[in-house]
PDB file of C-alpha atoms in Angstrom:
ATOM      1  CA  MET A 713       0.000   0.000   0.000  1.00  0.00           C
ATOM      2  CA  ARG A 714       1.368   3.389  -0.925  1.00  0.00           C
ATOM      3  CA  PRO A 715       1.740   6.078   1.746  1.00  0.00           C
ATOM      4  CA  ILE A 716      -1.208   8.390   2.317  1.00  0.00           C
ATOM      5  CA  ALA A 717      -0.512  12.078   1.729  1.00  0.00           C
ATOM      6  CA  ALA A 718      -1.994  14.551   4.191  1.00  0.00           C
ATOM      7  CA  GLY A 719      -3.902  16.223   1.340  1.00  0.00           C
ATOM      8  CA  GLU A 720      -5.808  12.991   0.690  1.00  0.00           C
ATOM      9  CA  LEU A 721      -7.545  13.342   4.062  1.00  0.00           C
ATOM     10  CA  SER A 722      -9.937  15.913   2.619  1.00  0.00           C
ATOM     11  CA  GLU A 723     -13.273  14.978   4.230  1.00  0.00           C
ATOM     12  CA  GLN A 724     -14.398  15.639   7.778  1.00  0.00           C
ATOM     13  CA  VAL A 725     -16.186  12.818   9.601  1.00  0.00           C
ATOM     14  CA  THR A 726     -17.614  12.856  13.112  1.00  0.00           C
ATOM     15  CA  ILE A 727     -17.286   9.759  15.268  1.00  0.00           C
ATOM     16  CA  GLN A 728     -20.566   9.105  17.079  1.00  0.00           C
ATOM     17  CA  ARG A 729     -20.765   6.933  20.179  1.00  0.00           C
ATOM     18  CA  ALA A 730     -23.787   4.972  21.362  1.00  0.00           C
ATOM     19  CA  ALA A 731     -25.282   5.309  24.825  1.00  0.00           C
ATOM     20  CA  VAL A 732     -28.039   3.104  26.203  1.00  0.00           C
ATOM     21  CA  THR A 733     -30.560   4.659  28.582  1.00  0.00           C
ATOM     22  CA  ARG A 734     -33.828   3.450  30.072  1.00  0.00           C
ATOM     23  CA  GLY A 735     -37.169   4.844  28.925  1.00  0.00           C
ATOM     24  CA  ALA A 736     -40.483   5.228  30.736  1.00  0.00           C
ATOM     25  CA  ALA A 737     -41.380   1.535  30.505  1.00  0.00           C
ATOM     26  CA  ASN A 738     -37.811   0.554  31.439  1.00  0.00           C
ATOM     27  CA  ALA A 739     -37.139  -0.160  27.774  1.00  0.00           C
ATOM     28  CA  GLU A 740     -33.641   0.383  26.443  1.00  0.00           C
ATOM     29  CA  LEU A 741     -33.226   3.504  24.305  1.00  0.00           C
ATOM     30  CA  LEU A 742     -30.201   3.866  22.061  1.00  0.00           C
ATOM     31  CA  THR A 743     -28.967   7.430  21.627  1.00  0.00           C
ATOM     32  CA  TRP A 744     -25.921   8.742  19.759  1.00  0.00           C
ATOM     33  CA  SER A 745     -23.599  11.534  20.840  1.00  0.00           C
ATOM     34  CA  ASN A 746     -20.939  13.267  18.786  1.00  0.00           C
ATOM     35  CA  GLY A 747     -17.320  12.544  19.614  1.00  0.00           C
ATOM     36  CA  GLU A 748     -14.236  13.688  17.749  1.00  0.00           C
ATOM     37  CA  THR A 749     -14.396  15.222  14.282  1.00  0.00           C
ATOM     38  CA  VAL A 750     -11.411  14.062  12.226  1.00  0.00           C
ATOM     39  CA  TRP A 751     -10.053  14.421   8.706  1.00  0.00           C
ATOM     40  CA  ALA A 752     -10.537  11.346   6.534  1.00  0.00           C
ATOM     41  CA  LYS A 753     -10.193   9.860   3.084  1.00  0.00           C
ATOM     42  CA  VAL A 754     -13.593   8.400   2.139  1.00  0.00           C
ATOM     43  CA  THR A 755     -13.854   5.976  -0.789  1.00  0.00           C
ATOM     44  CA  GLU A 756     -17.073   4.339  -1.986  1.00  0.00           C
ATOM     45  CA  ARG A 757     -16.530   0.609  -2.525  1.00  0.00           C
ATOM     46  CA  GLY A 758     -19.803  -0.338  -4.206  1.00  0.00           C
ATOM     47  CA  GLY A 759     -23.345  -1.211  -3.347  1.00  0.00           C
ATOM     48  CA  ARG A 760     -26.009  -3.870  -3.567  1.00  0.00           C
ATOM     49  CA  GLU A 761     -29.790  -4.082  -3.232  1.00  0.00           C
ATOM     50  CA  PRO A 762     -30.914  -7.002  -1.066  1.00  0.00           C
ATOM     51  CA  GLN A 763     -34.498  -7.530   0.086  1.00  0.00           C
ATOM     52  CA  LEU A 764     -35.304  -6.735   3.696  1.00  0.00           C
ATOM     53  CA  ALA A 765     -38.819  -7.565   4.888  1.00  0.00           C
ATOM     54  CA  ASP A 766     -39.918  -7.816   1.236  1.00  0.00           C
ATOM     55  CA  ARG A 767     -38.626  -4.315   0.501  1.00  0.00           C
ATOM     56  CA  PRO A 768     -35.497  -3.461  -1.451  1.00  0.00           C
ATOM     57  CA  VAL A 769     -32.816  -1.609   0.483  1.00  0.00           C
ATOM     58  CA  MET A 770     -29.628  -0.066  -0.821  1.00  0.00           C
ATOM     59  CA  LEU A 771     -26.427  -1.040   0.984  1.00  0.00           C
ATOM     60  CA  ILE A 772     -23.425   1.099   0.066  1.00  0.00           C
ATOM     61  CA  SER A 773     -19.999   0.171   1.411  1.00  0.00           C
ATOM     62  CA  TYR A 774     -17.233   2.673   2.123  1.00  0.00           C
ATOM     63  CA  GLU A 775     -13.597   2.578   3.134  1.00  0.00           C
ATOM     64  CA  VAL A 776     -12.634   5.419   5.454  1.00  0.00           C
ATOM     65  CA  VAL A 777      -9.000   6.119   6.363  1.00  0.00           C
ATOM     66  CA  ILE A 778      -8.236   8.335   9.363  1.00  0.00           C
ATOM     67  CA  ARG A 779      -5.126   9.128  11.363  1.00  0.00           C
ATOM     68  CA  ALA A 780      -4.451   6.946  14.379  1.00  0.00           C
ATOM     69  CA  GLY A 781      -4.674   8.587  17.777  1.00  0.00           C
ATOM     70  CA  VAL A 782      -8.432   8.472  18.242  1.00  0.00           C
ATOM     71  CA  THR A 783     -10.371   5.641  19.813  1.00  0.00           C
ATOM     72  CA  VAL A 784     -12.892   4.133  17.420  1.00  0.00           C
ATOM     73  CA  THR A 785     -14.604   0.723  17.573  1.00  0.00           C
ATOM     74  CA  HIS A 786     -17.140  -1.208  15.523  1.00  0.00           C
ATOM     75  CA  SER A 787     -19.763  -0.104  18.081  1.00  0.00           C
ATOM     76  CA  ASP A 788     -19.368   3.502  16.917  1.00  0.00           C
ATOM     77  CA  ARG A 789     -20.631   5.073  13.707  1.00  0.00           C
ATOM     78  CA  LEU A 790     -19.591   7.973  11.477  1.00  0.00           C
ATOM     79  CA  ALA A 791     -21.539  11.049  10.411  1.00  0.00           C
ATOM     80  CA  TRP A 792     -20.316  12.298   7.038  1.00  0.00           C
ATOM     81  CA  GLY A 793     -21.936  14.747   4.637  1.00  0.00           C
ATOM     82  CA  GLY A 794     -25.484  14.066   5.805  1.00  0.00           C
ATOM     83  CA  LYS A 795     -24.913  10.302   5.790  1.00  0.00           C
ATOM     84  CA  VAL A 796     -24.563   7.880   8.675  1.00  0.00           C
ATOM     85  CA  LEU A 797     -22.043   5.075   8.215  1.00  0.00           C
ATOM     86  CA  ALA A 798     -22.101   1.994  10.455  1.00  0.00           C
ATOM     87  CA  ILE A 799     -18.579   0.733  11.178  1.00  0.00           C
ATOM     88  CA  ASP A 800     -18.062  -2.954  10.348  1.00  0.00           C
ATOM     89  CA  THR A 801     -14.319  -3.325  10.947  1.00  0.00           C
ATOM     90  CA  VAL A 802     -11.455  -1.272  12.350  1.00  0.00           C
ATOM     91  CA  THR A 803      -7.995  -2.126  10.981  1.00  0.00           C
ATOM     92  CA  PRO A 804      -4.794  -0.358  12.076  1.00  0.00           C
ATOM     93  CA  LEU A 805      -2.458   0.466   9.179  1.00  0.00           C
ATOM     94  CA  PRO A 806       1.277   1.118   9.184  1.00  0.00           C
ATOM     95  CA  ARG A 807       2.491   4.709   9.441  1.00  0.00           C
ATOM     96  CA  GLY A 808      -0.170   5.822  11.908  1.00  0.00           C
ATOM     97  CA  TYR A 809      -3.471   5.357  10.083  1.00  0.00           C
ATOM     98  CA  ILE A 810      -6.658   3.359  10.663  1.00  0.00           C
ATOM     99  CA  THR A 811      -8.933   1.886   7.990  1.00  0.00           C
ATOM    100  CA  LEU A 812     -12.650   1.689   8.770  1.00  0.00           C
ATOM    101  CA  ARG A 813     -14.874  -0.493   6.601  1.00  0.00           C
ATOM    102  CA  CYS A 814     -18.340   1.033   6.803  1.00  0.00           C
ATOM    103  CA  MET A 815     -21.846   0.498   5.470  1.00  0.00           C
ATOM    104  CA  GLU A 816     -24.585   3.005   4.707  1.00  0.00           C
ATOM    105  CA  VAL A 817     -28.128   1.653   4.551  1.00  0.00           C
ATOM    106  CA  GLU A 818     -30.756   3.468   2.469  1.00  0.00           C
ATOM    107  CA  ILE A 819     -34.356   2.286   2.822  1.00  0.00           C
TER     108      ILE A 819
END
């Protein structure tokens, strides 16, 4: 893999973290709060249209490269340009970068 130039990290993404709280009927409520906003290289890797509950959905996969130094897990998600990307995998790269394989779901 070739080195990543600083100018390639041209998109800003916000890492969002999940928090579980209890509602009125003691039901679990999942809420998201914004964490760090970091510079990233975002690359679309393709899409597919499976059926979900007899309705077509659009799944679009992305590869997001960020600098190491922030804590990010597959339990987090990314907000980017009006889109929400669920993180599937987190892979450290040499030279201080992290690759995030993400999925956007459009219903």
